[in-house]
Short mmCIF file of C-alpha atoms in Angstrom, two decimals:
data_model
loop_
_atom_site.label_atom_id
_atom_site.label_comp_id
_atom_site.label_asym_id
_atom_site.label_seq_id
_atom_site.Cartn_x
_atom_site.Cartn_y
_atom_site.Cartn_z
CA MET K 10 -22.25 27.56 11.12
CA THR K 11 -20.82 29.66 8.40
CA ASP K 12 -18.70 27.89 5.71
CA ASN K 13 -15.09 28.75 5.85
CA PRO K 14 -13.71 29.29 2.31
CA ILE K 15 -10.16 28.47 3.46
CA THR K 16 -11.06 24.87 4.66
CA ILE K 17 -13.30 24.19 1.55
CA GLU K 18 -10.48 25.10 -0.79
CA LEU K 19 -7.79 23.29 1.16
CA PHE K 20 -9.63 19.90 1.20
CA LYS K 21 -10.76 20.39 -2.37
CA GLN K 22 -7.13 20.70 -3.50
CA LEU K 23 -5.82 17.85 -1.20
CA ASN K 24 -8.31 15.43 -2.81
CA LEU K 25 -7.82 16.73 -6.30
CA GLN K 26 -4.04 16.42 -6.02
CA HIS K 27 -4.33 12.93 -4.23
CA VAL K 28 -2.28 13.99 -1.11
CA ASN K 29 -1.87 11.24 1.43
CA TYR K 30 -3.26 12.93 4.54
CA CYS K 31 -5.78 12.39 7.30
CA VAL K 32 -7.31 14.68 9.76
CA LEU K 33 -6.71 13.51 13.38
CA ARG K 34 -9.51 14.95 15.44
CA ASN K 35 -12.41 17.57 15.58
CA TYR K 36 -13.56 16.94 11.96
CA GLU K 37 -17.42 16.88 12.62
CA PHE K 38 -17.87 20.17 10.75
CA LEU K 39 -15.46 19.63 7.96
CA PRO K 40 -14.91 20.43 5.17
CA GLY K 41 -17.07 23.45 5.58
CA SER K 42 -15.48 24.54 8.96
CA THR K 43 -13.45 23.37 11.86
CA GLY K 44 -16.06 24.62 14.42
CA THR K 45 -14.21 26.31 17.14
CA SER K 46 -11.12 24.15 16.89
CA ASP K 47 -7.88 24.28 14.88
CA LEU K 48 -7.00 21.70 12.17
CA ASP K 49 -4.85 18.75 13.32
CA ILE K 50 -3.74 17.05 10.15
CA TRP K 51 -1.24 14.40 9.31
CA VAL K 52 0.60 14.23 5.89
CA HIS K 53 2.91 11.61 4.58
CA PRO K 54 6.39 13.01 4.35
CA ASP K 55 6.50 12.44 0.57
CA ASP K 56 3.43 14.64 0.20
CA TYR K 57 4.49 17.53 2.49
CA PRO K 58 5.99 19.67 -0.37
CA LYS K 59 2.72 19.22 -2.25
CA PHE K 60 0.78 20.34 0.83
CA ARG K 61 2.95 23.53 1.20
CA GLY K 62 2.29 24.14 -2.55
CA ILE K 63 -1.43 23.99 -1.99
CA LEU K 64 -1.08 26.45 1.00
CA LYS K 65 0.87 28.75 -1.30
CA CYS K 66 -1.67 28.69 -4.01
CA ILE K 67 -4.39 29.50 -1.42
CA CYS K 68 -2.42 32.55 -0.52
CA GLU K 69 -1.51 33.59 -4.07
CA THR K 70 -5.08 33.49 -5.17
CA GLY K 71 -6.24 35.63 -2.27
CA ILE K 72 -8.41 33.18 -0.57
CA ALA K 73 -6.30 33.78 2.58
CA TYR K 74 -3.13 35.29 3.93
CA LEU K 75 -0.28 33.40 5.80
CA VAL K 76 -0.11 35.49 8.92
CA SER K 77 2.08 33.30 11.21
CA TYR K 78 4.32 30.26 10.90
CA LYS K 79 5.90 28.28 13.70
CA SER K 80 8.89 26.41 12.27
CA ASP K 81 9.25 22.75 13.37
CA ALA K 82 10.66 19.80 11.53
CA LEU K 83 7.84 17.33 12.64
CA CYS K 84 5.03 19.65 13.66
CA PRO K 85 5.11 22.99 11.89
CA GLN K 86 2.15 25.29 12.51
CA PHE K 87 0.54 27.57 9.78
CA THR K 88 -1.87 30.34 10.54
CA LEU K 89 -4.19 31.53 7.74
CA CYS K 90 -6.64 34.49 7.80
CA ALA K 91 -8.92 36.20 5.51
CA TYR K 92 -11.28 39.16 5.89
CA LEU K 93 -14.02 37.13 7.49
CA SER K 94 -12.47 33.71 8.34
CA GLY K 95 -9.19 32.15 9.66
CA LEU K 96 -7.74 28.71 10.09
CA GLN K 97 -4.82 27.46 12.20
CA ILE K 98 -3.30 24.37 11.03
CA ASP K 99 -1.10 21.94 13.17
CA MET K 100 0.76 19.75 10.97
CA HIS K 101 2.01 16.39 11.78
CA VAL K 102 4.68 15.30 9.09
CA GLY K 103 4.86 11.46 8.98
CA ILE K 104 4.43 10.89 12.71
CA ALA K 105 2.42 11.92 15.81
CA ASN K 106 5.09 12.91 18.35
CA HIS K 107 5.85 14.23 21.74
CA ARG K 108 8.79 16.55 21.78
CA GLY K 109 10.11 15.02 18.62
CA VAL K 110 9.60 11.38 19.72
CA PRO K 111 6.81 9.42 17.85
CA TYR K 112 4.12 7.70 19.80
CA PHE K 113 2.19 6.70 16.62
CA ASP K 114 4.30 6.24 13.46
CA GLN K 115 3.24 6.86 9.97
CA GLU K 116 2.57 3.10 9.36
CA ILE K 117 -0.18 3.07 12.03
CA LEU K 118 -1.68 6.26 10.77
CA SER K 119 -1.68 5.44 7.08
CA HIS K 120 -3.34 1.95 7.58
CA ASN K 121 -6.18 3.39 9.86
CA VAL K 122 -7.87 5.97 7.52
CA SER K 123 -11.52 6.19 6.66
CA TYR K 124 -13.70 8.87 4.97
CA TYR K 125 -16.06 11.40 6.49
CA ASN K 126 -17.89 14.04 4.29
CA GLY K 127 -15.50 13.22 1.55
CA ILE K 128 -12.30 13.97 3.55
CA ARG K 129 -9.81 11.45 4.93
CA VAL K 130 -9.89 11.09 8.58
CA LEU K 131 -8.21 8.91 11.07
CA ASN K 132 -10.32 5.87 12.39
CA PRO K 133 -12.22 6.65 15.56
CA GLU K 134 -10.36 4.05 17.70
CA ILE K 135 -6.81 5.51 16.84
CA ASP K 136 -8.16 8.94 16.78
CA SER K 137 -9.52 8.70 20.39
CA LEU K 138 -6.34 7.11 21.58
CA MET K 139 -4.24 9.82 19.95
CA CYS K 140 -6.38 12.69 21.50
CA PHE K 141 -5.97 11.18 24.88
CA LEU K 142 -2.20 10.72 24.61
CA LYS K 143 -1.57 14.20 23.09
CA GLU K 144 -3.50 15.81 25.94
CA THR K 145 -1.98 13.53 28.69
CA LEU K 146 1.60 13.74 27.50
CA ASN K 147 1.73 17.54 26.69
CA ASN K 148 -0.51 18.88 29.42
CA LYS K 149 -0.60 16.19 32.13
CA LYS K 150 -4.55 16.42 31.97
CA CYS K 151 -7.07 15.44 29.50
CA LYS K 152 -10.61 16.70 28.63
CA ARG K 153 -13.44 14.59 30.02
CA SER K 154 -14.82 13.92 26.45
CA TYR K 155 -11.50 12.63 25.22
CA CYS K 156 -11.23 10.26 28.21
CA GLU K 157 -14.77 8.90 27.49
CA LYS K 158 -13.96 8.18 23.84
CA ALA K 159 -10.66 6.57 24.69
CA HIS K 160 -12.33 4.40 27.40
CA LYS K 161 -15.04 3.37 24.81
CA ALA K 162 -12.22 2.46 22.31
CA VAL K 163 -10.14 0.39 24.71
CA LYS K 164 -13.21 -1.30 26.19
CA ASN K 165 -13.81 -2.97 22.75
CA MET K 166 -10.16 -3.68 22.10
CA SER K 167 -7.99 -6.72 23.05
CA PHE K 168 -4.81 -6.05 24.89
CA ASP K 169 -2.71 -7.47 22.00
CA VAL K 170 -4.31 -5.07 19.58
CA PHE K 171 -3.69 -2.14 22.00
CA THR K 172 -0.09 -3.17 22.50
CA SER K 173 0.44 -3.17 18.76
CA TYR K 174 -0.64 0.47 18.63
CA MET K 175 1.31 1.35 21.81
CA LYS K 176 4.64 -0.15 20.72
CA ALA K 177 6.48 3.13 21.40
CA PHE K 178 6.02 2.78 25.09
CA SER K 179 7.61 0.11 27.37
CA PRO K 180 5.36 -2.75 28.40
CA ARG K 181 4.89 -1.42 31.92
CA ILE K 182 3.52 1.90 30.69
CA ARG K 183 1.39 0.08 28.12
CA LYS K 184 -0.32 -1.83 30.88
CA GLU K 185 -0.85 1.35 32.95
CA ILE K 186 -2.37 3.24 30.10
CA TYR K 187 -4.59 0.18 29.23
CA SER K 188 -5.61 -0.33 32.85
CA LEU K 189 -6.50 3.25 33.39
CA LEU K 190 -8.58 3.49 30.25
CA ALA K 191 -10.25 0.14 30.63
CA SER K 192 -11.32 0.59 34.10
CA GLU K 193 -12.45 4.38 33.85
CA LYS K 194 -10.11 5.37 36.73
CA ASN K 195 -9.37 8.51 34.85
CA THR K 196 -9.23 10.94 37.79
CA GLU K 197 -7.32 14.10 37.33
CA GLU K 198 -4.49 12.88 39.55
CA ASN K 199 -4.21 9.54 37.89
CA ILE K 200 -4.05 11.30 34.54
CA ARG K 201 -1.45 13.68 35.78
CA GLN K 202 0.81 10.87 37.20
CA LEU K 203 0.33 8.73 34.00
CA GLY K 204 1.35 11.79 31.91
CA MET K 205 4.52 12.26 33.93
CA LYS K 206 5.39 8.53 33.64
CA ALA K 207 4.49 8.14 29.98
CA SER K 208 6.42 11.25 29.06
CA SER K 209 9.51 10.22 30.95
CA ASP K 210 9.20 6.60 29.44
CA LEU K 211 8.85 7.96 25.84
CA LEU K 212 11.75 10.50 26.09
CA GLY K 213 15.23 9.22 26.61
CA VAL K 214 18.21 11.24 27.67
CA LYS K 215 18.93 12.24 24.04
CA ALA K 216 15.42 13.26 23.39
CA LYS K 217 15.27 15.45 26.42
CA MET K 218 18.64 17.08 25.49
CA LYS K 219 17.27 17.69 22.00
CA HIS K 220 14.20 19.17 23.48
CA ILE K 221 16.14 21.55 25.65
CA ILE K 222 18.31 22.61 22.72
CA GLY K 223 15.11 23.17 20.70
CA GLN K 224 13.71 25.47 23.51
CA VAL K 225 16.97 27.50 23.37
CA VAL K 226 16.64 27.70 19.51
CA LYS K 227 13.20 29.11 20.07
CA LEU K 228 14.90 32.25 21.51
CA LYS K 229 15.42 33.51 18.00
CA ARG K 230 11.70 34.12 17.93
CA PHE K 231 12.35 37.17 20.16
CA ILE K 232 13.98 38.62 17.11
CA HIS K 233 11.35 37.30 14.69
CA PRO K 234 8.09 36.97 16.82
CA ILE K 235 5.21 34.79 15.62
CA GLY K 236 2.62 36.88 17.54
CA TYR K 237 1.44 40.50 17.33
CA THR K 238 0.52 43.67 19.21
CA ILE K 239 -2.18 45.91 17.70
CA ALA K 240 -3.13 49.21 19.32
CA PHE K 241 -6.41 50.93 18.53
CA MET K 242 -6.42 54.74 18.84
CA GLY K 243 -9.38 57.10 18.54
CA THR K 244 -11.53 59.66 20.51
CA ASP K 245 -14.69 58.39 22.26
CA GLY K 246 -17.16 57.84 19.41
CA ALA K 247 -14.61 57.07 16.71
CA GLY K 248 -15.66 53.47 16.65
CA LYS K 249 -12.98 51.56 18.63
CA THR K 250 -15.12 49.20 20.44
CA THR K 251 -17.31 48.34 17.30
CA VAL K 252 -14.22 47.58 15.18
CA ILE K 253 -12.37 45.80 17.93
CA ASN K 254 -15.46 43.57 18.63
CA ALA K 255 -15.79 42.87 14.75
CA VAL K 256 -12.18 41.91 14.11
CA THR K 257 -11.62 39.84 17.25
CA PRO K 258 -13.70 36.82 16.28
CA ILE K 259 -11.96 36.71 12.98
CA LEU K 260 -8.51 36.77 14.42
CA ASN K 261 -9.60 34.34 17.18
CA GLU K 262 -10.56 31.81 14.49
CA ALA K 263 -7.29 32.26 12.78
CA PHE K 264 -5.10 32.18 15.89
CA HIS K 265 -7.30 29.66 17.69
CA LYS K 266 -8.53 31.56 20.63
CA GLY K 267 -5.21 33.24 20.95
CA VAL K 268 -6.39 36.88 20.97
CA HIS K 269 -6.00 38.97 24.23
CA TYR K 270 -7.49 42.21 25.03
CA GLU K 271 -5.95 44.98 27.23
CA HIS K 272 -7.25 48.42 28.01
CA MET K 273 -4.72 51.14 27.48
CA ARG K 274 -1.61 49.28 28.87
CA PRO K 275 -0.37 45.74 29.74
CA ASN K 276 -2.09 45.96 33.12
CA CYS K 277 0.52 43.93 35.03
CA LEU K 278 0.32 46.72 37.66
CA PRO K 279 -3.12 47.80 39.05
CA ALA K 280 -4.55 51.27 38.32
CA LEU K 281 -3.43 53.80 40.88
CA ALA K 282 -7.02 54.27 42.17
CA VAL K 283 -7.16 50.53 42.84
CA LEU K 284 -3.64 50.49 44.44
CA PHE K 285 -4.70 53.28 46.83
CA GLY K 286 -8.16 51.70 47.55
CA LYS K 287 -10.14 54.55 45.87
CA LYS K 288 -12.17 52.13 43.80
CA SER K 289 -12.25 48.28 43.39
CA LYS K 290 -10.80 46.52 40.30
CA ALA K 291 -13.45 46.00 37.66
CA GLU K 292 -13.64 42.70 35.71
CA VAL K 293 -14.72 44.58 32.65
CA PRO K 294 -13.44 47.95 31.64
CA GLN K 295 -16.08 50.52 32.59
CA VAL K 296 -17.44 53.04 30.07
CA CYS K 297 -16.28 56.51 30.82
CA THR K 298 -19.02 58.95 30.55
CA ASP K 299 -16.98 62.02 31.49
CA PRO K 300 -13.48 61.72 29.97
CA HIS K 301 -12.20 64.95 31.36
CA GLY K 302 -14.11 64.79 34.68
CA GLY K 303 -11.11 63.49 36.68
CA LYS K 304 -9.09 65.80 39.01
CA GLN K 305 -5.99 66.96 37.27
CA SER K 306 -2.67 66.09 38.93
CA GLY K 307 0.00 68.79 39.59
CA MET K 308 3.35 68.62 37.94
CA VAL K 309 4.92 66.31 40.57
CA GLY K 310 1.83 64.20 40.76
CA SER K 311 1.67 63.88 37.03
CA LEU K 312 5.24 62.78 36.86
CA LEU K 313 4.87 60.14 39.49
CA ARG K 314 1.69 59.03 37.79
CA LEU K 315 3.43 58.81 34.46
CA SER K 316 6.46 57.13 35.87
CA TYR K 317 4.28 54.39 37.53
CA TYR K 318 2.55 53.53 34.22
CA LEU K 319 5.84 53.57 32.47
CA LEU K 320 6.85 50.64 34.58
CA ASP K 321 3.86 48.82 33.31
CA TYR K 322 4.79 49.65 29.72
CA THR K 323 8.24 48.41 30.25
CA LEU K 324 8.63 45.65 32.89
CA GLY K 325 4.98 44.69 32.82
CA TYR K 326 5.08 44.27 28.92
CA ALA K 327 8.35 42.20 29.26
CA CYS K 328 6.82 39.91 31.79
CA LYS K 329 3.27 39.51 30.32
CA ILE K 330 3.35 40.15 26.64
CA LEU K 331 6.87 39.94 25.10
CA TYR K 332 7.57 36.32 25.75
CA ASP K 333 3.97 35.32 24.98
CA LYS K 334 3.84 37.01 21.42
CA SER K 335 7.39 35.88 20.68
CA VAL K 336 7.01 32.14 21.28
CA LYS K 337 3.27 31.80 20.67
CA ASN K 338 0.98 32.85 17.80
CA HIS K 339 -0.96 35.30 20.01
CA VAL K 340 -2.43 38.64 19.16
CA TRP K 341 -2.55 41.26 21.90
CA ILE K 342 -5.25 44.04 21.24
CA PHE K 343 -4.95 47.32 23.08
CA ASP K 344 -7.84 49.68 23.36
CA ARG K 345 -5.83 52.93 23.55
CA TYR K 346 -2.07 53.02 24.25
CA TYR K 347 0.55 55.15 25.65
CA TYR K 348 0.00 57.65 22.83
CA ASP K 349 -3.20 58.54 24.46
CA PHE K 350 -1.16 60.44 27.15
CA ILE K 351 0.17 62.62 24.32
CA LEU K 352 -3.03 63.12 22.35
CA ASP K 353 -5.31 63.48 25.30
CA PRO K 354 -3.27 64.05 28.48
CA LYS K 355 -6.32 65.59 30.38
CA ARG K 356 -8.14 62.28 30.14
CA ALA K 357 -5.30 60.74 32.16
CA CYS K 358 -5.13 63.68 34.67
CA LEU K 359 -1.57 64.60 33.42
CA SER K 360 -0.29 68.16 33.56
CA LEU K 361 3.03 67.74 31.88
CA PRO K 362 4.91 69.43 28.97
CA LYS K 363 4.08 67.43 25.79
CA TRP K 364 7.81 67.17 24.86
CA LEU K 365 8.38 65.38 28.20
CA VAL K 366 5.60 62.80 27.53
CA ARG K 367 7.06 62.30 24.15
CA MET K 368 10.53 61.79 25.43
CA PHE K 369 9.35 58.98 27.83
CA GLU K 370 7.75 57.37 24.73
CA ALA K 371 11.16 56.12 23.82
CA CYS K 372 10.98 53.47 26.54
CA VAL K 373 7.62 52.19 25.45
CA PRO K 374 7.48 49.11 23.17
CA THR K 375 5.94 50.14 19.78
CA PRO K 376 2.96 47.90 18.70
CA ASP K 377 3.22 46.02 15.35
CA LEU K 378 0.28 48.04 14.03
CA ILE K 379 -1.37 51.27 15.26
CA VAL K 380 -4.92 51.54 13.95
CA CYS K 381 -5.96 55.13 14.24
CA LEU K 382 -9.76 55.44 13.79
CA GLY K 383 -11.67 58.68 13.20
CA ALA K 384 -14.11 60.63 11.01
CA GLU K 385 -15.30 64.28 10.91
CA ALA K 386 -15.59 65.87 14.28
CA GLU K 387 -19.31 66.42 13.96
CA ILE K 388 -20.03 62.74 13.10
CA ILE K 389 -18.09 61.60 16.23
CA HIS K 390 -19.63 64.26 18.40
CA ASN K 391 -23.21 63.20 17.27
CA ARG K 392 -22.24 59.63 18.26
CA LYS K 393 -20.87 60.54 21.71
CA PRO K 394 -21.35 64.01 22.83
CA GLU K 395 -19.37 63.64 26.06
CA LEU K 396 -16.64 66.22 24.89
CA PRO K 397 -17.15 69.74 23.43
CA LEU K 398 -17.18 69.67 19.63
CA ASP K 399 -13.98 71.80 19.52
CA GLU K 400 -12.12 69.20 21.62
CA VAL K 401 -13.32 66.45 19.41
CA GLU K 402 -11.98 68.26 16.49
CA ARG K 403 -8.66 68.94 18.16
CA GLN K 404 -8.21 65.20 18.97
CA VAL K 405 -9.24 64.09 15.41
CA ASN K 406 -6.71 66.49 13.82
CA GLU K 407 -3.88 65.47 16.24
CA LEU K 408 -4.66 61.82 15.65
CA LYS K 409 -4.44 62.43 11.79
CA LYS K 410 -0.99 64.14 12.22
CA PHE K 411 0.14 61.20 14.41
CA ALA K 412 -1.00 58.57 11.96
CA LYS K 413 1.04 60.29 9.24
CA SER K 414 4.14 60.64 11.38
CA ARG K 415 4.46 57.02 12.39
CA LYS K 416 5.58 54.18 10.23
CA LYS K 417 3.51 51.61 12.02
CA ALA K 418 0.38 53.72 12.21
CA VAL K 419 -2.57 53.63 9.68
CA TRP K 420 -5.59 55.74 9.29
CA VAL K 421 -9.05 54.13 9.02
CA ASP K 422 -11.99 56.50 8.30
CA THR K 423 -15.10 55.40 10.30
CA ALA K 424 -17.47 57.79 8.76
CA CYS K 425 -18.53 54.90 6.43
CA SER K 426 -20.46 51.83 7.28
CA VAL K 427 -19.35 49.44 9.99
CA ASP K 428 -18.74 46.79 7.47
CA GLU K 429 -16.55 49.10 5.34
CA SER K 430 -14.59 50.25 8.44
CA VAL K 431 -13.97 46.69 9.52
CA THR K 432 -12.94 45.53 5.97
CA GLN K 433 -10.40 48.50 5.82
CA THR K 434 -9.10 47.54 9.24
CA MET K 435 -8.72 43.89 8.48
CA ARG K 436 -6.89 45.00 5.19
CA GLU K 437 -4.39 46.89 7.12
CA ILE K 438 -4.02 44.07 9.68
CA LEU K 439 -3.52 41.33 7.09
CA ASN K 440 -1.05 43.41 5.02
CA MET K 441 1.02 44.00 8.23
CA MET K 442 0.90 40.27 9.32
CA SER K 443 1.48 38.78 5.84
CA SER K 444 4.39 40.85 5.05
CA ARG K 445 6.28 39.21 7.97
CA PHE K 446 5.89 35.67 6.43
CA SER K 447 5.65 36.42 2.64
CA LYS K 448 8.74 34.29 1.90
CA ILE K 449 7.80 31.07 3.84
CA LEU K 450 5.78 29.19 1.25
#
């Protein structure tokens, strides 16, 4: 597994500056990498300013960019990304908590630290119990591997020692947790019921009200989202698929598997051909070998077609994407977007005046970044000769004009090597994302 320069520098500085921290779970590959996981880390409240200072230094020295930040007094979340790597950090400041109520306090955490590959980690017993509780309380379900580790820990633990760890819960809930783990009766239904009981037991009326207020406060994220939408534009052969496939793993590492892909639109509504039974819904978008081979609709048909898809760009976007990217640090990638109706209406079988299609654009949510990919028409035509050379040249020129006329659009020349195209694309993505959170650290 490739080493991640972000994690390497982070733990180097944490140790050099003697920060009181410990990694809570999934530390097998650290400090070189988090594997496929995010980084759950506990930091003593007194050292939290120092921890933020280390993150600031990492960003100022160009090792990574802060591309998303979820504000929370007890469990803030930092998302860092570089050109080839990323890291999502789930912080636990002082305590491990469920909706603001601690189930392990800092005394328990600070007295159960050991070392693994030169980094401070939570002792396996406490770590396995914390993993089980976090999953069960938050999700009302738990991974089988977490259940097995927790069972192993409890099996070699007296009830008195277990109780000293579980003092946040009532005696009745402590017994239920201990009984379930000790007897391996961790069926999905048993875990679901325990999660509901334990959550209710831990959260009093005040805590529940505080959580509800916190959820309302999160509505401000609709004004300042923590996620993104990125649209990739370009004629066939411009390199959209290649670039998207290259940047997606990098962003997935940073945003912890929070990257979603859509073709052309939000796809809340089915394609018209699927709606009318002319073809079945494809699990994977099919490669189009004849972009202009479809039967062109007349004026009325084109207007109905465009109006139908506008519903997807408005209501569909609101239902599927707006909330998600506002409250979660997710990235939505679009392979083509509404602008394709303007640049290449024939592909969408539209026969409408360009001014009319542009007018409807006012209803369509603008992506946070529009990456326009292209090269000399001859280069693109040699890659994919599905369209006549003069049509490819027309589309490339139109897209260049489009990129210059839109504030959120950037032009990326794909005539160079794939690595250079990807690097230039990542530069534009990181510049856009980091500008939103430039004053956090």
